[in-house]
Coordinates of C-alpha atoms in Angstrom, one line a residue:
Chain A
M1 CA 0.0 0.0 0.0
Y2 CA 1.0 3.6 -0.6
I3 CA 1.0 6.1 2.3
G4 CA 0.3 9.8 1.8
I5 CA 1.3 12.1 4.7
D6 CA 0.3 15.8 5.0
I7 CA 2.4 17.3 7.9
G8 CA 1.0 20.3 9.6
G9 CA 2.2 22.5 12.5
T10 CA -0.1 20.9 15.2
S11 CA -1.4 17.7 13.6
S12 CA -0.6 15.5 10.6
K13 CA -3.0 13.7 8.3
L14 CA -2.2 10.2 6.9
G15 CA -3.9 8.3 4.1
L16 CA -3.7 4.7 3.0
F17 CA -4.0 4.1 -0.8
E18 CA -4.5 0.9 -2.7
N19 CA -5.3 0.6 -6.5
D20 CA -5.8 4.4 -6.7
N21 CA -8.4 4.3 -3.9
L22 CA -8.1 6.1 -0.6
L23 CA -8.9 3.4 1.9
T24 CA -8.7 5.3 5.1
T25 CA -7.4 8.5 6.6
W26 CA -6.4 9.4 10.2
Q27 CA -4.7 12.2 12.1
I28 CA -2.0 12.3 14.7
K29 CA -0.9 15.1 17.0
M30 CA 2.6 16.5 16.3
T31 CA 4.6 15.9 19.5
A32 CA 8.1 15.2 17.9
T33 CA 11.0 17.6 18.6
T34 CA 13.6 16.0 16.3
P35 CA 13.4 14.6 12.7
S36 CA 14.1 11.1 14.0
E37 CA 11.2 11.3 16.5
L38 CA 8.9 12.6 13.8
V39 CA 9.8 9.6 11.5
S40 CA 9.4 7.1 14.4
Q41 CA 6.0 8.6 15.3
L42 CA 4.8 8.5 11.7
L43 CA 6.1 4.9 11.0
N44 CA 4.7 3.6 14.3
S45 CA 1.3 5.1 13.5
I46 CA 1.4 3.6 9.9
K47 CA 2.4 0.1 11.2
E48 CA -0.7 0.0 13.4
K49 CA -2.7 0.1 10.1
T50 CA -0.5 -2.0 7.8
N51 CA 2.9 -3.5 7.4
N52 CA 2.5 -3.7 3.7
I53 CA 4.2 -0.4 2.7
T54 CA 5.1 0.1 -1.0
G55 CA 6.1 3.8 -0.7
I56 CA 5.6 6.9 1.4
G57 CA 5.0 10.5 0.1
V58 CA 5.1 13.4 2.5
V59 CA 4.0 17.1 2.0
I60 CA 5.3 19.7 4.5
P61 CA 5.0 23.5 4.7
G62 CA 8.4 25.1 3.8
F63 CA 11.0 25.7 1.2
I64 CA 11.8 22.2 -0.1
K65 CA 13.8 21.0 -3.1
N66 CA 14.9 17.4 -3.9
D67 CA 13.6 16.2 -0.5
Y68 CA 15.8 18.8 1.3
I69 CA 13.9 21.2 3.7
A70 CA 15.7 24.5 3.7
L71 CA 13.2 26.2 6.0
S72 CA 9.9 25.0 7.6
P73 CA 8.4 28.1 9.4
N74 CA 6.3 26.1 11.9
L75 CA 8.5 23.1 12.4
H76 CA 12.0 24.5 13.0
Y77 CA 13.5 21.1 13.9
L78 CA 13.1 20.2 10.2
N79 CA 15.2 23.1 8.9
N80 CA 18.2 22.3 6.8
I81 CA 17.7 18.5 6.7
N82 CA 17.0 15.9 4.0
L83 CA 13.9 14.2 5.6
R84 CA 14.0 11.4 3.0
E85 CA 17.3 10.2 4.4
Y86 CA 15.8 10.0 8.0
F87 CA 13.0 7.8 6.7
E88 CA 15.5 5.6 4.8
K89 CA 17.3 4.8 8.0
E90 CA 14.1 3.2 9.3
I91 CA 12.4 1.7 6.3
D92 CA 13.3 0.3 3.0
C93 CA 10.9 1.7 0.4
P94 CA 10.7 4.7 -1.9
I95 CA 10.2 8.1 -0.1
R96 CA 9.6 11.6 -1.5
I97 CA 9.2 14.9 0.4
I98 CA 7.7 18.1 -1.2
N99 CA 6.2 21.4 -0.2
D100 CA 2.6 21.2 0.9
A101 CA 1.2 23.7 -1.6
N102 CA 3.1 21.9 -4.4
G103 CA 1.7 18.7 -3.0
H104 CA -1.9 20.0 -3.1
A105 CA -1.3 21.2 -6.7
F106 CA 0.1 17.8 -7.7
G107 CA -2.8 16.0 -6.0
E108 CA -5.5 18.2 -7.7
A109 CA -3.7 17.9 -11.1
R110 CA -3.4 14.2 -11.1
Y111 CA -6.8 13.6 -9.7
K112 CA -8.3 15.7 -12.5
G113 CA -6.0 14.2 -15.1
L114 CA -4.4 17.5 -16.0
D115 CA -0.7 18.0 -16.9
N116 CA -0.4 21.8 -16.9
I117 CA -2.0 23.6 -14.0
M118 CA -1.4 26.5 -11.8
F119 CA -2.9 26.0 -8.3
I120 CA -3.6 28.6 -5.7
T121 CA -4.8 27.8 -2.2
L122 CA -6.8 30.5 -0.3
G123 CA -6.7 29.9 3.4
T124 CA -5.1 31.6 6.4
G125 CA -2.5 32.7 3.9
V126 CA -2.1 32.2 0.1
G127 CA 0.0 29.4 -1.4
G128 CA 0.5 28.1 -4.8
G129 CA 2.0 25.3 -6.9
F130 CA 2.7 24.7 -10.6
V131 CA 2.6 21.5 -12.5
Y132 CA 4.3 21.7 -15.9
N133 CA 4.2 18.8 -18.3
H134 CA 3.2 16.4 -15.5
E135 CA 5.9 17.6 -13.2
I136 CA 6.0 19.8 -10.0
L137 CA 8.4 22.7 -10.4
E138 CA 10.3 23.4 -7.1
G139 CA 12.4 26.4 -8.2
F140 CA 16.1 27.1 -7.6
S141 CA 15.7 27.3 -3.8
G142 CA 12.4 25.5 -3.3
A143 CA 10.3 28.7 -3.5
F144 CA 8.5 28.3 -6.9
M145 CA 5.1 29.9 -7.1
E146 CA 5.1 31.9 -3.9
I147 CA 2.1 33.8 -5.3
G148 CA 1.0 35.0 -1.9
H149 CA 4.0 37.3 -1.8
M150 CA 3.5 39.0 -5.2
H151 CA 3.2 42.7 -4.6
V152 CA -0.2 43.8 -5.9
D153 CA -1.4 46.7 -3.8
D154 CA -0.2 50.3 -3.2
K155 CA -3.6 51.4 -1.8
Y156 CA -4.1 49.7 1.5
N157 CA -0.5 49.0 2.5
F158 CA -1.4 46.2 4.9
H159 CA 1.6 44.5 6.5
C160 CA 2.4 40.9 5.5
G161 CA 3.9 38.3 7.7
C162 CA 6.9 38.2 5.3
G163 CA 7.9 41.7 6.3
N164 CA 6.7 43.4 3.1
I165 CA 3.6 45.5 2.5
G166 CA 1.1 45.0 -0.4
C167 CA 1.5 41.2 -0.8
L168 CA -1.5 39.4 -2.3
E169 CA -1.7 37.5 1.0
T170 CA -2.7 40.7 2.8
L171 CA -5.9 40.8 0.7
A172 CA -6.8 37.5 -0.8
S173 CA -6.7 35.3 2.3
Q174 CA -8.5 34.9 5.7
K175 CA -6.1 37.5 7.1
G176 CA -6.9 39.7 4.0
I177 CA -10.6 39.5 4.8
Y178 CA -10.0 40.6 8.4
N179 CA -7.8 43.4 7.1
L180 CA -10.5 44.6 4.6
I181 CA -13.4 44.3 7.1
K182 CA -11.5 46.4 9.6
Y183 CA -10.6 48.9 6.9
Y184 CA -14.2 49.4 5.6
K185 CA -16.4 48.6 8.7
N186 CA -17.0 52.2 9.6
T187 CA -17.7 53.2 5.9
Y188 CA -20.3 50.7 4.8
N189 CA -23.5 49.2 6.3
T190 CA -23.5 45.6 7.3
S191 CA -25.4 42.8 9.1
L192 CA -22.1 41.2 10.1
T193 CA -21.7 40.7 13.8
S194 CA -18.4 41.2 15.6
E195 CA -17.9 37.4 16.0
Y196 CA -18.0 36.6 12.3
T197 CA -16.5 33.7 10.2
I198 CA -15.2 33.9 6.6
K199 CA -18.3 31.9 5.6
D200 CA -20.5 34.7 7.1
V201 CA -18.7 37.3 4.9
F202 CA -19.3 35.4 1.7
D203 CA -22.9 34.4 2.7
L204 CA -23.7 38.1 3.4
A205 CA -22.0 39.3 0.2
K206 CA -24.2 36.9 -1.7
I207 CA -27.3 38.8 -0.4
N208 CA -25.7 42.1 -1.2
D209 CA -24.6 43.2 2.3
E210 CA -22.8 46.5 1.5
L211 CA -19.7 45.9 3.6
C212 CA -19.3 42.2 2.8
L213 CA -19.8 42.9 -1.0
I214 CA -17.1 45.6 -1.1
V215 CA -14.7 43.3 0.8
V216 CA -15.3 40.3 -1.5
D217 CA -15.0 42.6 -4.5
E218 CA -11.6 43.9 -3.4
F219 CA -10.5 40.4 -2.5
T220 CA -11.3 39.1 -6.0
K221 CA -9.9 42.2 -7.7
Y222 CA -6.4 41.7 -6.4
L223 CA -6.7 37.9 -6.7
G224 CA -7.8 38.2 -10.4
L225 CA -4.9 40.6 -11.0
A226 CA -2.3 38.3 -9.5
L227 CA -3.7 35.2 -11.3
A228 CA -3.7 37.1 -14.6
N229 CA -0.1 38.2 -14.1
A230 CA 0.9 34.7 -13.0
A231 CA -0.7 33.1 -16.0
T232 CA 1.0 35.6 -18.3
L233 CA 4.3 34.2 -17.0
L234 CA 3.4 30.5 -16.5
N235 CA 0.9 30.0 -19.4
P236 CA -0.9 27.1 -17.7
E237 CA -3.8 25.1 -19.3
T238 CA -5.9 25.4 -16.2
I239 CA -6.0 27.4 -13.0
I240 CA -7.3 25.5 -9.9
I241 CA -8.6 27.5 -6.9
G242 CA -8.4 25.6 -3.6
G243 CA -8.1 26.1 0.1
G244 CA -10.8 26.7 2.7
I245 CA -12.0 30.0 1.2
S246 CA -12.8 28.2 -2.1
N247 CA -15.7 26.7 -0.3
A248 CA -17.5 30.0 -1.3
G249 CA -17.9 28.1 -4.6
Y250 CA -19.2 29.5 -7.8
F251 CA -20.1 32.9 -6.3
L252 CA -16.4 33.4 -5.7
L253 CA -15.3 31.6 -8.9
D254 CA -17.5 33.9 -11.1
K255 CA -16.0 37.0 -9.6
I256 CA -12.5 35.7 -9.9
K257 CA -13.1 34.9 -13.6
K258 CA -14.5 38.4 -14.3
Q259 CA -11.4 40.1 -12.7
F260 CA -9.0 37.7 -14.4
T261 CA -10.5 38.4 -17.8
N262 CA -10.2 42.1 -17.1
Y263 CA -6.4 42.0 -16.5
A264 CA -5.5 39.1 -18.8
N265 CA -3.9 39.5 -22.2
N266 CA -5.5 37.8 -25.2
V267 CA -3.3 34.7 -25.2
I268 CA -4.3 33.6 -21.7
K269 CA -7.8 35.2 -21.5
N270 CA -9.5 31.8 -22.1
T271 CA -7.4 29.9 -19.5
N272 CA -9.8 27.5 -17.7
I273 CA -10.4 28.5 -14.1
I274 CA -12.0 25.8 -11.9
L275 CA -12.5 24.9 -8.3
A276 CA -10.4 22.3 -6.5
S277 CA -12.0 18.9 -5.8
L278 CA -10.1 17.3 -3.0
G279 CA -10.6 19.7 -0.1
N280 CA -8.5 18.7 3.0
N281 CA -7.4 15.5 1.3
A282 CA -5.4 17.3 -1.5
G283 CA -2.1 17.0 0.5
I284 CA -2.4 13.2 1.1
Y285 CA -3.4 12.7 -2.6
G286 CA -0.5 14.8 -3.8
A287 CA 1.9 12.8 -1.6
Y288 CA 0.4 9.6 -2.9
Y289 CA 0.7 10.5 -6.6
L290 CA 4.2 11.8 -6.0
I291 CA 5.4 8.5 -4.7
K292 CA 3.3 6.3 -6.9
D293 CA 4.1 8.0 -10.3
G294 CA 7.2 10.0 -9.4
N295 CA 7.6 13.6 -10.3
N296 CA 7.5 13.2 -14.1
Chain B
M1 CA 29.1 22.5 -38.3
Y2 CA 26.1 23.7 -36.4
I3 CA 24.0 26.5 -37.7
G4 CA 22.1 29.0 -35.5
I5 CA 19.4 31.1 -37.2
D6 CA 17.7 34.1 -35.7
I7 CA 14.7 35.0 -37.9
G8 CA 13.3 38.5 -37.9
G9 CA 10.6 40.4 -39.7
T10 CA 12.8 42.0 -42.3
S11 CA 16.1 40.2 -42.0
S12 CA 17.5 37.1 -40.5
K13 CA 20.9 36.5 -38.9
L14 CA 22.8 33.2 -39.4
G15 CA 25.8 31.9 -37.5
L16 CA 28.3 29.1 -38.2
F17 CA 29.5 27.2 -35.1
E18 CA 32.4 24.7 -34.7
N19 CA 33.8 23.4 -31.4
D20 CA 31.8 25.9 -29.4
N21 CA 33.2 28.8 -31.4
L22 CA 31.2 31.2 -33.5
L23 CA 33.1 31.2 -36.8
T24 CA 31.2 33.7 -38.8
T25 CA 27.8 35.5 -39.0
W26 CA 25.9 36.9 -41.9
Q27 CA 22.5 38.4 -42.6
I28 CA 19.9 37.8 -45.3
K29 CA 16.8 39.8 -46.3
M30 CA 13.5 38.1 -45.7
T31 CA 11.8 37.8 -49.1
A32 CA 10.0 34.5 -48.7
T33 CA 6.2 34.3 -48.7
T34 CA 5.8 30.6 -47.9
P35 CA 7.4 28.3 -45.4
S36 CA 9.0 26.3 -48.2
E37 CA 10.5 29.4 -49.8
L38 CA 11.9 30.4 -46.4
V39 CA 13.6 27.1 -45.9
S40 CA 15.0 27.1 -49.4
Q41 CA 16.3 30.6 -49.0
L42 CA 18.0 29.7 -45.7
L43 CA 19.5 26.4 -46.8
N44 CA 20.8 28.0 -50.1
S45 CA 22.5 30.7 -48.1
I46 CA 24.0 28.2 -45.6
K47 CA 25.3 26.0 -48.4
E48 CA 27.2 29.0 -49.9
K49 CA 29.2 28.8 -46.6
T50 CA 29.4 25.1 -45.9
N51 CA 28.0 21.7 -46.9
N52 CA 29.1 20.2 -43.6
I53 CA 25.9 20.7 -41.6
T54 CA 25.5 18.8 -38.3
G55 CA 22.3 20.5 -37.1
I56 CA 20.2 23.6 -37.4
G57 CA 18.6 25.6 -34.6
V58 CA 16.1 28.4 -35.4
V59 CA 14.6 31.1 -33.2
I60 CA 11.5 33.0 -34.4
P61 CA 9.2 35.6 -32.8
G62 CA 5.8 34.0 -32.0
F63 CA 4.1 31.5 -29.9
I64 CA 6.0 28.2 -30.5
K65 CA 5.8 24.9 -28.8
N66 CA 7.6 21.6 -29.8
D67 CA 8.6 23.3 -33.1
Y68 CA 5.0 24.2 -34.0
I69 CA 4.4 27.9 -34.6
A70 CA 0.9 28.8 -33.5
L71 CA 1.3 32.5 -34.3
S72 CA 4.1 34.6 -35.6
P73 CA 2.9 38.2 -35.5
N74 CA 5.3 39.6 -38.2
L75 CA 5.5 36.5 -40.4
H76 CA 2.0 35.4 -41.0
Y77 CA 2.9 32.7 -43.5
L78 CA 4.5 30.8 -40.7
N79 CA 1.3 30.6 -38.6
N80 CA 0.0 27.1 -37.7
I81 CA 2.8 25.1 -39.1
N82 CA 5.6 22.8 -37.8
L83 CA 8.6 24.5 -39.4
R84 CA 10.9 21.6 -38.4
E85 CA 9.0 19.4 -40.8
Y86 CA 9.6 21.8 -43.7
F87 CA 13.3 21.7 -43.0
E88 CA 13.3 17.9 -42.8
K89 CA 11.9 17.7 -46.3
E90 CA 15.0 19.4 -47.6
I91 CA 17.8 18.3 -45.3
D92 CA 18.7 15.2 -43.2
C93 CA 20.0 16.6 -39.9
P94 CA 18.5 17.5 -36.4
I95 CA 16.4 20.7 -36.5
R96 CA 14.8 22.6 -33.6
I97 CA 12.6 25.7 -33.6
I98 CA 11.9 27.9 -30.6
N99 CA 10.6 31.4 -29.7
D100 CA 13.2 34.1 -30.1
A101 CA 13.1 35.5 -26.5
N102 CA 13.3 31.9 -25.3
G103 CA 16.2 31.4 -27.6
H104 CA 18.0 34.5 -26.3
A105 CA 17.4 33.3 -22.7
F106 CA 18.8 29.9 -23.6
G107 CA 21.8 31.4 -25.4
E108 CA 22.7 33.7 -22.4
A109 CA 22.1 30.9 -19.9
R110 CA 24.4 28.3 -21.6
Y111 CA 27.0 30.9 -22.5
K112 CA 27.3 31.9 -18.8
G113 CA 27.0 28.3 -17.7
L114 CA 23.8 28.9 -15.6
D115 CA 21.0 26.4 -15.3
N116 CA 18.2 28.4 -13.7
I117 CA 17.7 31.9 -15.1
M118 CA 14.9 34.3 -15.9
F119 CA 15.7 36.5 -18.9
I120 CA 14.1 39.7 -19.9
T121 CA 14.8 41.6 -23.1
L122 CA 14.2 45.3 -23.2
G123 CA 13.9 46.6 -26.8
T124 CA 11.0 47.9 -28.9
G125 CA 8.9 45.8 -26.6
V126 CA 9.6 43.6 -23.7
G127 CA 10.1 39.8 -24.0
G128 CA 11.3 37.1 -21.7
G129 CA 12.4 33.5 -21.3
F130 CA 12.9 31.1 -18.4
V131 CA 15.5 28.3 -18.2
Y132 CA 14.7 25.8 -15.5
N133 CA 17.1 23.0 -14.6
H134 CA 18.9 23.5 -18.0
E135 CA 15.6 23.5 -20.0
I136 CA 13.6 26.2 -21.8
L137 CA 10.0 26.1 -20.6
E138 CA 7.6 26.9 -23.5
G139 CA 4.3 26.8 -21.6
F140 CA 1.0 25.1 -22.5
S141 CA 0.5 27.2 -25.6
G142 CA 4.0 28.4 -26.3
A143 CA 3.5 31.6 -24.3
F144 CA 5.6 31.1 -21.2
M145 CA 7.1 34.2 -19.6
E146 CA 5.2 36.9 -21.6
I147 CA 6.5 39.3 -18.9
G148 CA 5.9 42.4 -21.2
H149 CA 2.1 41.8 -20.7
M150 CA 2.0 41.7 -17.0
H151 CA -0.4 44.3 -15.7
V152 CA 1.7 46.7 -13.6
D153 CA 0.3 50.1 -13.9
D154 CA -3.0 51.8 -13.0
K155 CA -1.6 55.4 -13.1
Y156 CA -0.6 56.1 -16.7
N157 CA -3.0 53.8 -18.5
F158 CA -0.9 53.7 -21.7
H159 CA -2.3 51.5 -24.4
C160 CA -0.4 48.3 -25.3
G161 CA -0.2 46.7 -28.7
C162 CA -1.9 43.7 -27.2
G163 CA -5.1 45.6 -26.7
N164 CA -4.8 46.0 -22.9
I165 CA -3.7 49.0 -20.8
G166 CA -1.1 49.0 -18.1
C167 CA 1.2 46.3 -19.5
L168 CA 4.9 46.4 -18.5
E169 CA 5.7 46.9 -22.1
T170 CA 3.9 50.3 -22.1
L171 CA 6.6 51.5 -19.6
A172 CA 9.8 49.5 -19.7
S173 CA 10.6 49.4 -23.4
Q174 CA 11.5 51.8 -26.2
K175 CA 7.8 52.5 -26.6
G176 CA 7.5 53.0 -22.9
I177 CA 10.2 55.6 -22.9
Y178 CA 8.4 57.5 -25.7
N179 CA 5.2 57.3 -23.7
L180 CA 6.8 58.6 -20.5
I181 CA 8.7 61.4 -22.3
K182 CA 5.5 62.5 -23.9
Y183 CA 3.6 62.3 -20.6
Y184 CA 6.2 64.4 -18.6
K185 CA 7.8 66.7 -21.2
N186 CA 5.7 69.7 -20.2
T187 CA 6.2 69.1 -16.5
Y188 CA 10.0 68.8 -16.2
N189 CA 13.0 70.7 -17.6
T190 CA 15.2 68.9 -20.1
S191 CA 18.1 69.3 -22.6
L192 CA 16.5 66.5 -24.7
T193 CA 15.9 67.6 -28.3
S194 CA 12.8 66.6 -30.3
E195 CA 14.9 64.1 -32.4
Y196 CA 16.1 62.0 -29.5
T197 CA 17.3 58.4 -29.2
I198 CA 16.9 56.0 -26.3
K199 CA 20.6 56.4 -25.6
D200 CA 20.2 60.2 -25.3
V201 CA 17.5 59.6 -22.6
F202 CA 19.8 57.4 -20.5
D203 CA 22.9 59.6 -21.1
L204 CA 21.0 62.7 -20.0
A205 CA 19.6 60.9 -17.0
K206 CA 23.1 60.0 -15.9
I207 CA 23.9 63.7 -15.7
N208 CA 20.6 64.4 -13.8
D209 CA 18.5 65.9 -16.6
E210 CA 15.2 66.4 -14.7
L211 CA 12.9 64.9 -17.4
C212 CA 15.2 62.0 -18.4
L213 CA 15.8 61.1 -14.7
I214 CA 12.1 60.9 -13.9
V215 CA 11.5 58.8 -17.0
V216 CA 14.3 56.4 -16.2
D217 CA 13.1 56.2 -12.6
E218 CA 9.6 55.3 -13.6
F219 CA 10.9 52.9 -16.2
T220 CA 12.9 51.1 -13.6
K221 CA 10.3 51.2 -10.9
Y222 CA 7.8 49.2 -12.9
L223 CA 10.5 47.0 -14.3
G224 CA 11.7 46.3 -10.7
L225 CA 8.2 45.5 -9.6
A226 CA 7.5 43.1 -12.5
L227 CA 10.9 41.3 -12.0
A228 CA 10.2 41.0 -8.3
N229 CA 6.8 39.5 -8.9
A230 CA 8.1 37.3 -11.6
A231 CA 10.9 36.0 -9.4
T232 CA 8.4 35.4 -6.6
L233 CA 6.7 33.0 -8.9
L234 CA 9.7 31.5 -10.9
N235 CA 12.4 31.5 -8.1
P236 CA 15.3 31.7 -10.5
E237 CA 19.0 31.6 -9.5
T238 CA 19.8 34.6 -11.7
I239 CA 18.0 37.3 -13.6
I240 CA 19.6 38.4 -16.9
I241 CA 18.8 41.8 -18.4
G242 CA 19.2 41.9 -22.2
G243 CA 17.9 43.8 -25.3
G244 CA 19.1 47.0 -26.8
I245 CA 18.1 49.2 -23.8
S246 CA 20.4 47.1 -21.5
N247 CA 23.3 48.9 -23.3
A248 CA 22.6 51.6 -20.7
G249 CA 24.7 49.3 -18.5
Y250 CA 25.4 49.5 -14.8
F251 CA 23.5 52.9 -14.4
L252 CA 20.4 51.0 -15.4
L253 CA 21.3 47.8 -13.6
D254 CA 21.8 49.6 -10.3
K255 CA 18.4 51.3 -10.5
I256 CA 16.7 48.0 -11.4
K257 CA 18.4 46.2 -8.4
K258 CA 17.2 49.0 -6.0
Q259 CA 13.6 48.7 -7.2
F260 CA 13.7 44.9 -7.2
T261 CA 14.9 44.8 -3.6
N262 CA 12.2 47.2 -2.6
Y263 CA 9.4 44.9 -3.9
A264 CA 11.0 41.5 -3.4
N265 CA 10.2 39.2 -0.5
N266 CA 13.1 37.8 1.7
V267 CA 13.5 34.5 -0.2
I268 CA 14.2 36.1 -3.5
K269 CA 15.7 39.5 -2.4
N270 CA 19.3 38.2 -3.0
T271 CA 18.6 36.8 -6.5
N272 CA 21.5 37.8 -8.8
I273 CA 20.7 40.4 -11.4
I274 CA 23.2 40.7 -14.2
L275 CA 23.5 42.2 -17.7
A276 CA 23.4 40.0 -20.8
S277 CA 26.6 39.2 -22.6
L278 CA 25.8 38.2 -26.1
G279 CA 24.1 41.4 -27.5
N280 CA 22.6 40.8 -31.0
N281 CA 24.2 37.3 -31.1
A282 CA 22.0 35.9 -28.3
G283 CA 19.5 34.4 -30.8
I284 CA 22.1 32.6 -32.9
Y285 CA 23.9 31.3 -29.8
G286 CA 20.5 30.1 -28.3
A287 CA 19.7 28.4 -31.6
Y288 CA 23.1 26.7 -31.6
Y289 CA 23.0 25.5 -28.0
L290 CA 19.5 24.2 -28.5
I291 CA 20.5 22.0 -31.4
K292 CA 23.8 21.0 -30.0
D293 CA 22.8 20.1 -26.5
G294 CA 19.0 19.6 -26.9
N295 CA 16.5 21.2 -24.6
N296 CA 17.5 19.3 -21.4

């Protein structure tokens, strides 16, 4: 059986695959403090489910190239190590490690049978991945497709976690929605209460709540701009929109398409833009496809 | 011997290579009106120099993928054909066809011994190419790295040849300099005469001519922004600046670096930015390396 692992800051998700079917998923808490502990914890958990392990794919947040983790912002004990080599000390099977957004991109691409896609994930922040001719591109230093840190805004000047101002992530993410609500809340009428969720904002925008509509329109304007500029460079066949915020569905997708078309040049204007399919399982699927088919 | 050919709208440049040395170059006028005529014209011209032909590489403006020309804006008779196949009817040797800016990028990369570069050419317009792990990326429809058509400006709203407004090409090119001079000529003092060249603009900016300095500063501001955003996506090792305008040299390069650093996130802030080396020979070198080493 193939194992797909999606490592997060506080918990990790594991999936067991056989004959292209996801048989079961489970989660474990992240208590390790060294790479060896992490590998033992994961392998012990897997062996409780099966001893028939064909290969293991792993996706992790951070700058990763050729299985080497240069920097993992939330798991500092993984910085500057080749995690594949730690696995290989404990188990004799193929292992691959990639960045989580790249993994999500790869999972969505393979699941949909697409070979050339640009993927963006809209969640707490904004991440991205790019699959070119059936292959994930990792970049020179494992930082390909850091679309959340494209500079797109000189109006709001919201501060980004990266230290810059004006990054896409300061507008087209959960943080971005908080920023925009705060910015406009005294200017526009709204039914939004002080304890709101991101879903509330989109639900109210759908019924033309003044504040929520302006926020969603600004969100999609900068997102459409960034996607158009990214497609101008990367020339993908299809753009896939994922992450928690993509649950806003076709209401969001239609607005993104409109803004994209507004900024896109003629060659890329007709690029397909679609919603992701795998939800929270994108990471384990990506990890699975990576180890099953290799990265090309 | 290897032949590198750089096809232009009015003339084409050919180069003869042996043992990695460029032995001779020559130009021919473009009089062909069909693909077959073009191939005959080129082969006849080559055979006047040598009959010992090991391989032929060709670079052409247009959207090109796997030797297939989907669109060549200045040579319409080449639209929707596989030009390699036309050559193969007439000569039995390896042939490869790629986009000219991609060819320039490949030429500069190989000449400098670099495997991961982003290339931008600043001339009449703005073009680009990207070499990833020793390979030119052509994109899904032959339109990878169309950096000249990134939307970067909402202030000037200059019209671009592509039909959009606000493209990088409306600011960071020869056309862009004309646009900016026209826009600011009644606002700032200048020694620029009405019959100016691009070189005049940079030469006067170097000695602090008010108008020329503001124009060069705006030119480099938008160029720095576009390069930072492009590097955020493509994560190259090195950015190479080529094209006729790059003759402005380190004065231009220093300004680009300053603006790039201003917009770049931490991961890419230290990306090398250097000037191109091959000048007008970049195309024939790219064509030569392409056919000699293949595209990977």
